CSV table of N, CA and C in Angstrom, one decimal:
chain,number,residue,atom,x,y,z
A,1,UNK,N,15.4,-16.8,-28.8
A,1,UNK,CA,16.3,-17.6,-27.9
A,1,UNK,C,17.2,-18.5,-28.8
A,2,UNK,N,18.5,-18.5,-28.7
A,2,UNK,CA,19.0,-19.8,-28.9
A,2,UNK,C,20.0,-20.8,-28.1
A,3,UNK,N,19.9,-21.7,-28.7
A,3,UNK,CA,20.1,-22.9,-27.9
A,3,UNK,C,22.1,-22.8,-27.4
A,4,UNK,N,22.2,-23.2,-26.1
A,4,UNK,CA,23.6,-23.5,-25.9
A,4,UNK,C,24.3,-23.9,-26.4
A,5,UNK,N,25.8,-24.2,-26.9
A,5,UNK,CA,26.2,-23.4,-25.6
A,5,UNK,C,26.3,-22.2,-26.7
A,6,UNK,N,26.5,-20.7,-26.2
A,6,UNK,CA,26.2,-19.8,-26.8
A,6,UNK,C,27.5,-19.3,-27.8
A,7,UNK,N,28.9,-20.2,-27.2
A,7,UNK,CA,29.7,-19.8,-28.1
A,7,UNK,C,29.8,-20.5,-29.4
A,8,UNK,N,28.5,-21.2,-29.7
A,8,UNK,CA,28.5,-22.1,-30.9
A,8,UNK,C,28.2,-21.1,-31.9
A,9,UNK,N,27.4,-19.7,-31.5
A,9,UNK,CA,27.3,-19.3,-32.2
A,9,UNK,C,27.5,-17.7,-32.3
A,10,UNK,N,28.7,-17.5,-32.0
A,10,UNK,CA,29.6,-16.5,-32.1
A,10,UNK,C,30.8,-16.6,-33.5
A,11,UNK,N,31.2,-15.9,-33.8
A,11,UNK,CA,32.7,-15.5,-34.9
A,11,UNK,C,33.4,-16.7,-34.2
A,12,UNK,N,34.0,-17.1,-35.1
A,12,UNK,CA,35.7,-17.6,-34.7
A,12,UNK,C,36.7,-16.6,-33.8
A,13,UNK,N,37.3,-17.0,-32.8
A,13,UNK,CA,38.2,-16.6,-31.6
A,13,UNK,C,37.8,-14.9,-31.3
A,14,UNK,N,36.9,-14.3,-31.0
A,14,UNK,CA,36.5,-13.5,-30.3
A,14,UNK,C,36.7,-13.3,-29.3
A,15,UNK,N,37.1,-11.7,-28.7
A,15,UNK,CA,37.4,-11.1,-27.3
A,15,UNK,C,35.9,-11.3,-27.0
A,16,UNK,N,35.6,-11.7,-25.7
A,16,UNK,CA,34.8,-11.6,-25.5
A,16,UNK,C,34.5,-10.8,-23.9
A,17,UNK,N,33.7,-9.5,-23.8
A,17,UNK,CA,33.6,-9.2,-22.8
A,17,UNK,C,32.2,-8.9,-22.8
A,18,UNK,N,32.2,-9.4,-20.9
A,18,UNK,CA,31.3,-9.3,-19.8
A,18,UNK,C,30.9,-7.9,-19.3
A,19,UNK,N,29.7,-7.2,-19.2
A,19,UNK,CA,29.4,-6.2,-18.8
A,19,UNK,C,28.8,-6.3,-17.1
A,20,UNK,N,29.1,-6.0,-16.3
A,20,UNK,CA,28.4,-5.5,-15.0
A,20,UNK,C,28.9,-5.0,-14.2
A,21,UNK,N,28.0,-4.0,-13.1
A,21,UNK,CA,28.7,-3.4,-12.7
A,21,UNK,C,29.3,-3.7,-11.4
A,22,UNK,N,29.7,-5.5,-11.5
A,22,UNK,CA,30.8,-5.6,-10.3
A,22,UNK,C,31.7,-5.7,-10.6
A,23,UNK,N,32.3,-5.6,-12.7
A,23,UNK,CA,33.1,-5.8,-13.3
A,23,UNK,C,34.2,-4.6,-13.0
A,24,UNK,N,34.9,-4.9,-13.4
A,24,UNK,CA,36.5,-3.6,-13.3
A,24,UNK,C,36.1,-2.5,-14.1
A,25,UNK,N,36.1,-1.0,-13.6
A,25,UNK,CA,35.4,0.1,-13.9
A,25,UNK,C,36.6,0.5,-15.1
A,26,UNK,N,35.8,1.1,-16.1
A,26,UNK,CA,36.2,1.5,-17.4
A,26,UNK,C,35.7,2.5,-17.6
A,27,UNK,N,36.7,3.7,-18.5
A,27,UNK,CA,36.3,4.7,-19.0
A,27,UNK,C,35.9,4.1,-20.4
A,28,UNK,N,34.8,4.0,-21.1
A,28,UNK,CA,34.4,3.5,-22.4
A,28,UNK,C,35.2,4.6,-23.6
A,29,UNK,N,35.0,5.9,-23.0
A,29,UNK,CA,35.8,6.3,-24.4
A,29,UNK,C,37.2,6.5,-24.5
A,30,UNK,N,38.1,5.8,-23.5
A,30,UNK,CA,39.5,5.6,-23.4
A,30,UNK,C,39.3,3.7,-23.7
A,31,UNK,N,38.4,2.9,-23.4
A,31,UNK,CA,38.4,1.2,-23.9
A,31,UNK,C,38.3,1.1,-24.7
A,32,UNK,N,37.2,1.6,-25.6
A,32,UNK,CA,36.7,1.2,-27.0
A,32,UNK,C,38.2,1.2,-28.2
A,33,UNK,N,39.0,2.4,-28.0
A,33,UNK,CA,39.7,2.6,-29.2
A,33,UNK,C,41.1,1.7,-28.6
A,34,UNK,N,40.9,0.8,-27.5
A,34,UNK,CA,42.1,0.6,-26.5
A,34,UNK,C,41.8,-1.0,-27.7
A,35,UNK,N,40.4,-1.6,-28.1
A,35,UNK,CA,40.1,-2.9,-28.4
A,35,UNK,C,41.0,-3.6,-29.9
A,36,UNK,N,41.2,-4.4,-29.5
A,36,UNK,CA,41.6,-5.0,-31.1
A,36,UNK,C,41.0,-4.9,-32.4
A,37,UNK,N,41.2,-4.0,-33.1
A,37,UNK,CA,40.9,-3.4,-34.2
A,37,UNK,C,40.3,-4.9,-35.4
A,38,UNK,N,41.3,-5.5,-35.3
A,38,UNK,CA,41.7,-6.0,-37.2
A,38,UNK,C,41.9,-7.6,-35.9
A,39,UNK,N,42.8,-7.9,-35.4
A,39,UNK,CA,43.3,-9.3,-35.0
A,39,UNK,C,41.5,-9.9,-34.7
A,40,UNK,N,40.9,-9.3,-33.9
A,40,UNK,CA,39.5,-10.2,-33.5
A,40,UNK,C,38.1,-9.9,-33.5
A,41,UNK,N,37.4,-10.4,-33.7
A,41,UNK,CA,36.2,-9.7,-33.5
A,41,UNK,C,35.7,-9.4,-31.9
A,42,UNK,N,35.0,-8.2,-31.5
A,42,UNK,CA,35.1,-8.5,-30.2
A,42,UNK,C,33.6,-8.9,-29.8
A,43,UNK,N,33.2,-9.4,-29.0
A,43,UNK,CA,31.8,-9.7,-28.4
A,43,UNK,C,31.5,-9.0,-27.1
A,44,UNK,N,30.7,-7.9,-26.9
A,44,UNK,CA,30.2,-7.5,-25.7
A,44,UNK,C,28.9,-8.5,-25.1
A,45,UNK,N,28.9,-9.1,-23.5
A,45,UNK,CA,27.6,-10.2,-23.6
A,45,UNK,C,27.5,-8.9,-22.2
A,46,UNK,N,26.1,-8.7,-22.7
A,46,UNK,CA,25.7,-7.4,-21.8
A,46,UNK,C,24.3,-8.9,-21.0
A,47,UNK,N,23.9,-8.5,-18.8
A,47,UNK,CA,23.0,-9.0,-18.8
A,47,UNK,C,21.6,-7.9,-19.2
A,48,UNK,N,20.5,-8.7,-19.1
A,48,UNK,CA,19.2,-7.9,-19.4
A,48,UNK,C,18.3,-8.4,-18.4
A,49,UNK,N,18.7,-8.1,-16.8
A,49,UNK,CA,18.3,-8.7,-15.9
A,49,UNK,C,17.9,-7.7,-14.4
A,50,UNK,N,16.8,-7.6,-13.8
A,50,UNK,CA,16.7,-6.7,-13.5
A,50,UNK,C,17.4,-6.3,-12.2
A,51,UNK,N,18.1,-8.0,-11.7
A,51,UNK,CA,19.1,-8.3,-10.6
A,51,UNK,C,19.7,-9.2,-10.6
A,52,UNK,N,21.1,-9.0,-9.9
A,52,UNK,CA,21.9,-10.4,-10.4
A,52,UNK,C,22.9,-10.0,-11.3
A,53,UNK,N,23.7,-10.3,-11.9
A,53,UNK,CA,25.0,-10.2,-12.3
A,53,UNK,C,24.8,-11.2,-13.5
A,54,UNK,N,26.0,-10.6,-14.8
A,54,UNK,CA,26.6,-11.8,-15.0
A,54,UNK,C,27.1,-12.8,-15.0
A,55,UNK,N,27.2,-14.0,-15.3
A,55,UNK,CA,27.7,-15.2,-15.0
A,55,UNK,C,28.1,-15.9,-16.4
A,56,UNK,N,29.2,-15.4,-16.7
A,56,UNK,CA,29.3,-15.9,-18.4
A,56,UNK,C,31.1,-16.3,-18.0
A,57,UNK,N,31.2,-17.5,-17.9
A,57,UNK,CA,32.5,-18.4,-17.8
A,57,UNK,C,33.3,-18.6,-19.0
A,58,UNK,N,32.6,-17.9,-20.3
A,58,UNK,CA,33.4,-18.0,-21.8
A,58,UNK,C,34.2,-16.6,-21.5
A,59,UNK,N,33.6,-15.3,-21.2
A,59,UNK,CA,34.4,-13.8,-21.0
A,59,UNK,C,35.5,-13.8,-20.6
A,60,UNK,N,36.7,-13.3,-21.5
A,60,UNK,CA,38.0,-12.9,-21.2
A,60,UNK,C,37.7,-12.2,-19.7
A,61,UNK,N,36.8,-11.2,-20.2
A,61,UNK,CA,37.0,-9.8,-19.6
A,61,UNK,C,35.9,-10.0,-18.5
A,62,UNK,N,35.6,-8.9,-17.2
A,62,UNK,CA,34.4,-8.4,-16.9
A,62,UNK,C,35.0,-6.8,-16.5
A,63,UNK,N,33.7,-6.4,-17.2
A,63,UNK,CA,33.8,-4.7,-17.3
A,63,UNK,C,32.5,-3.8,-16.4
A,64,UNK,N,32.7,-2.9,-15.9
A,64,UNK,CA,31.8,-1.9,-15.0
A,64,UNK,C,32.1,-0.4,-16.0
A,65,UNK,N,31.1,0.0,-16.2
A,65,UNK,CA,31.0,1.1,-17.6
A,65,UNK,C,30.3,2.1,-16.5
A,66,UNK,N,29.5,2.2,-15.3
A,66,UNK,CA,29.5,3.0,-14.2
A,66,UNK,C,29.6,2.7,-13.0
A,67,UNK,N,29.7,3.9,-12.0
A,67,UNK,CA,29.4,2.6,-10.3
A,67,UNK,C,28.2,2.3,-9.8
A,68,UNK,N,27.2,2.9,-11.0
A,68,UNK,CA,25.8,2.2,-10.1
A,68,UNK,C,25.7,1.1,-11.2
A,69,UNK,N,24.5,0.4,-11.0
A,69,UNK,CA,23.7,-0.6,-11.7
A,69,UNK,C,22.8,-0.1,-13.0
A,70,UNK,N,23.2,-0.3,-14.1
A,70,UNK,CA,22.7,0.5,-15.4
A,70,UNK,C,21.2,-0.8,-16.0
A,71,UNK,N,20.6,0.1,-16.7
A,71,UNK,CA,19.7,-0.9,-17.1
A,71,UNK,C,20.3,-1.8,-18.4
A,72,UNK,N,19.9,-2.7,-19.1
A,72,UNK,CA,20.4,-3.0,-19.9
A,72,UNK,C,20.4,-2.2,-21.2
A,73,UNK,N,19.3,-1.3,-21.5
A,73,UNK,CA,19.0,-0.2,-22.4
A,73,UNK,C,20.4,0.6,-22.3
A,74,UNK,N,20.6,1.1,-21.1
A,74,UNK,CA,21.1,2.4,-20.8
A,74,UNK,C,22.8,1.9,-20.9
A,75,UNK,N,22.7,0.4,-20.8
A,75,UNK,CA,24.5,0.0,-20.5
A,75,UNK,C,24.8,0.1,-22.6
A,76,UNK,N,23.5,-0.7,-22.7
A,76,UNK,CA,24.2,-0.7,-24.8
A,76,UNK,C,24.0,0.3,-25.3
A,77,UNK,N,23.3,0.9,-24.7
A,77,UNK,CA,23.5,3.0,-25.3
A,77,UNK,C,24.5,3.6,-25.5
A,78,UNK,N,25.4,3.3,-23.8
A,78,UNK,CA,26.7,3.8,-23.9
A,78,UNK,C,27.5,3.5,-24.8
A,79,UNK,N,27.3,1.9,-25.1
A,79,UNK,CA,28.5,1.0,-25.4
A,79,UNK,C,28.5,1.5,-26.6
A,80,UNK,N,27.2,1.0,-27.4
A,80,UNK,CA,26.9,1.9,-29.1
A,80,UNK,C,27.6,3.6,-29.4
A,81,UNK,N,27.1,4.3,-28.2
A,81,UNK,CA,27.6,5.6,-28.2
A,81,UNK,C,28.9,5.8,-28.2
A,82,UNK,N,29.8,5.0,-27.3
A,82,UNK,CA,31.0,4.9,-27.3
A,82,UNK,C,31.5,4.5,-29.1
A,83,UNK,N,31.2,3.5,-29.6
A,83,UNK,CA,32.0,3.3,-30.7
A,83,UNK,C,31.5,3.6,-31.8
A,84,UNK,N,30.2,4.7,-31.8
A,84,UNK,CA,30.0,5.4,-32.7
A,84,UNK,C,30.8,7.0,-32.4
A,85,UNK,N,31.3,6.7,-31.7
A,85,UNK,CA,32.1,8.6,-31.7
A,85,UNK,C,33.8,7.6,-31.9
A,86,UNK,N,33.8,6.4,-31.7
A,86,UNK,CA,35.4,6.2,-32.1
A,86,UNK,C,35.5,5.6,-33.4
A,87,UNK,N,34.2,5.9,-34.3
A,87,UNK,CA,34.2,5.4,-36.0
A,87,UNK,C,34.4,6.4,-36.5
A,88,UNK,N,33.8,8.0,-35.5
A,88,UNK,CA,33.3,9.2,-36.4
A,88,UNK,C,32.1,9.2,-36.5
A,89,UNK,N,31.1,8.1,-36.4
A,89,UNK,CA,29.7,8.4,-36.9
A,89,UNK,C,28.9,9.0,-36.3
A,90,UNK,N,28.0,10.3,-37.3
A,90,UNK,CA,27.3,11.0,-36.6
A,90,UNK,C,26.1,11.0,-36.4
């Protein structure tokens, strides 16, 4: 655990986006390479909650990666999967 508030301890000026799926639906392998490369670092704040939503008032963004409700395993699978196929990495 660490202590609040949480953007104390994040990069300097970071995109930061919100994962759930009441967020605005994305295709991840058309988003990922859509992200700011070089200008920012980006922050994905995924919840790990078995109900209930995000609630993160620092997020640029909120994003839906499907239309159902993903676990939190299965939502950073994608996310990882997604920007390992837009690195190349096999």
């Amino acid at each position: 655990m660490i202590k609040n508030p949480v953007t104390d301890h994040l990069p300097p000026n970071p995109k930061i986006v919100a994962m759930s799926f009441t967020g605005k639906l994305v295709d991840l392998p058309r988003y990922v390479p859509a992200l700011p490369q070089k200008e920012a670092p980006v922050v994905f704040v995924c919840g790990a909650m078995a109900h209930g939503k995000v609630e993160s008032q620092y997020a640029e963004e909120l994003i839906a990666i499907s239309e159902y409700p993903l676990s939190a395993a299965a939502a950073l699978g994608r996310l990882c999967n997604s920007w390992e196929n837009h690195l190349g990495i096999i």
